[in-house]
mmCIF file of C-alpha atoms in Angstrom:
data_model
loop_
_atom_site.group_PDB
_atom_site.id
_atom_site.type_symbol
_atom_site.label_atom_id
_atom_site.label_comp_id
_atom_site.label_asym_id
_atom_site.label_seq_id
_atom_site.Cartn_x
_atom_site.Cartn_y
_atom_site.Cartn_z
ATOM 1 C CA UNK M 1 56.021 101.730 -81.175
ATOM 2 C CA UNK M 2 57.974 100.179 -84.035
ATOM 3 C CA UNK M 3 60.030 103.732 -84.190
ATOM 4 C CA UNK M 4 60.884 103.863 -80.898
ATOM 5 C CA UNK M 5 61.822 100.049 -80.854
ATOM 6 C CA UNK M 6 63.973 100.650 -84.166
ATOM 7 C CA UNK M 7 65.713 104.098 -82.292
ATOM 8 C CA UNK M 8 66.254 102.593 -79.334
ATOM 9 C CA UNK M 9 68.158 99.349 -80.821
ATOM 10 C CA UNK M 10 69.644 101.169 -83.441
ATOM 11 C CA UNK M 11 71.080 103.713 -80.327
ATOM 12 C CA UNK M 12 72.496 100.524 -78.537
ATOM 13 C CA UNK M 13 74.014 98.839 -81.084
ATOM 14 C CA UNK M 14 75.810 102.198 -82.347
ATOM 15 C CA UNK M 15 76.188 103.943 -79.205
ATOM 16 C CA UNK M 16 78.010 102.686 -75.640
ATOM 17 C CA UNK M 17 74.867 100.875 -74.817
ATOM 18 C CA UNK M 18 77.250 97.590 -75.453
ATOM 19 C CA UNK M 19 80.119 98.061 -73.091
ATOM 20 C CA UNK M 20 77.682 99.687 -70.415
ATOM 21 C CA UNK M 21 75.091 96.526 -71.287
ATOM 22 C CA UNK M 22 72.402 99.861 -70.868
ATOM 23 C CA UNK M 23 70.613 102.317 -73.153
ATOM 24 C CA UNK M 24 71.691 106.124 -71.924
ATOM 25 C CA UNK M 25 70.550 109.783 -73.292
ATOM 26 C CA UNK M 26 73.721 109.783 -74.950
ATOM 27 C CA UNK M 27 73.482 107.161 -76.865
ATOM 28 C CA UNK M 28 70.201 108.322 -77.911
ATOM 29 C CA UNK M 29 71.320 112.256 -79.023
ATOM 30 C CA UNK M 30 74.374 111.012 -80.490
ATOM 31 C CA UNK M 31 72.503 108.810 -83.035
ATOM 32 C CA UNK M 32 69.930 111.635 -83.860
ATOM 33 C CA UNK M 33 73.091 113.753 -84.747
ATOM 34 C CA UNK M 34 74.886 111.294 -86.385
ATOM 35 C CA UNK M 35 72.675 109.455 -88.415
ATOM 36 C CA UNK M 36 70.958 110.669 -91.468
ATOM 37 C CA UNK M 37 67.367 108.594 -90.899
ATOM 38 C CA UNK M 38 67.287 110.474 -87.470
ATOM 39 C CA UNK M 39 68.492 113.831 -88.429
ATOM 40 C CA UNK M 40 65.105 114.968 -87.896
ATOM 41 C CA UNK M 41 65.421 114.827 -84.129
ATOM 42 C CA UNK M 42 68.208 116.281 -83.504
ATOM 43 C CA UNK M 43 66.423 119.547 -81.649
ATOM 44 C CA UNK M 44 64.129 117.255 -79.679
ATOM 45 C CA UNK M 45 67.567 115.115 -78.379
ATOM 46 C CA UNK M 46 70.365 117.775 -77.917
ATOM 47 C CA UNK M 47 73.389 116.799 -76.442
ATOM 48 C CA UNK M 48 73.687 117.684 -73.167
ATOM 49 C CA UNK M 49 76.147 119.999 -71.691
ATOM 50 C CA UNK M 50 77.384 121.432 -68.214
ATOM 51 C CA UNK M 51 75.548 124.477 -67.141
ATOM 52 C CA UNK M 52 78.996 125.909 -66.915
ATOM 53 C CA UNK M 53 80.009 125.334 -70.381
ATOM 54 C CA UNK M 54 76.503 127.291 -71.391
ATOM 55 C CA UNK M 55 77.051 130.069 -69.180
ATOM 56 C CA UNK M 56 80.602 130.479 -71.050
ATOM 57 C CA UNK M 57 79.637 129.976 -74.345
ATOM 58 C CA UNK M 58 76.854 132.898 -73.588
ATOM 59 C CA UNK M 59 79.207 135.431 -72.265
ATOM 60 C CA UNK M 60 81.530 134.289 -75.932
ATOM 61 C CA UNK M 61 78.253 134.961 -78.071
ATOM 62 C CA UNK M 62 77.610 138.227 -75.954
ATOM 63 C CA UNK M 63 80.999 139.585 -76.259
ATOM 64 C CA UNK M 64 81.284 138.894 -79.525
ATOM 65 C CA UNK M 65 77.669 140.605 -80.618
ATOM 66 C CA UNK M 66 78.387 143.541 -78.941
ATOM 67 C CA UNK M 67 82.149 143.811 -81.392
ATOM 68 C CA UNK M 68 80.105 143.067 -84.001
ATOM 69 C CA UNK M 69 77.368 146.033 -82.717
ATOM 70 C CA UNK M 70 80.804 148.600 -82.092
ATOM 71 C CA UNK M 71 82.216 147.866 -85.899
ATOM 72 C CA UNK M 72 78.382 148.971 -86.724
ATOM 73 C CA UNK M 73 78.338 151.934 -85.107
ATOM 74 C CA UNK M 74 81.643 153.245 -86.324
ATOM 75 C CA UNK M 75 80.675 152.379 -90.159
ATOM 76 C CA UNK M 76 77.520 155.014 -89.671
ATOM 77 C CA UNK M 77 79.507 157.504 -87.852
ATOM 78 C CA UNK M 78 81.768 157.457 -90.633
ATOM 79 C CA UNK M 79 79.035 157.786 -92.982
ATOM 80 C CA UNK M 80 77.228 160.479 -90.992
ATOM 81 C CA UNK M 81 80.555 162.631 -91.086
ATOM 82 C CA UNK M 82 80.980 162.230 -94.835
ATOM 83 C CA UNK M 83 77.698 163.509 -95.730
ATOM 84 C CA UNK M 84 78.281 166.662 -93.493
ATOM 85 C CA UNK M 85 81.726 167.371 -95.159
ATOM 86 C CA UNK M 86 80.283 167.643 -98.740
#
């Protein structure tokens, strides 16, 4: 109880809590990325982000993996070719 008491106020007092006179999600993942003591929670209070902006950065990652899988795949046909040459 005392952790959650000691999150929560440290949250406010650091956070927007103030000017909104209210404690939000926001306030509470930007203090477990912020500060050191409450690094540790950082996976359990992610910031959130529009469902868009996933979707987007998903297609990024995909695109780029599959770059990243061509380069591959030209390095072994290259190395494929050499062995059959000598």
């Amino acid at each position: 109880e005392l952790f959650v008491q000691y999150l929560a106020s440290y949250s406010y007092k650091h956070g927007r809590g103030k000017e909104k006179n209210a404690l939000t999600y926001s306030d509470l993942s930007h203090t477990a990325e912020e500060c050191e003591t409450f690094q540790f929670l950082a996976d359990i209070l992610p910031k959130k982000i529009l469902a868009s902006k996933y979707l987007k950065m998903l297609e990024k990652e995909k695109r780029d993996g599959e770059v990243g899988e061509d380069d591959e795949e030209e390095d072994e046909d290259e190395t494929v070719n050499e062995d059959v040459g000598s």
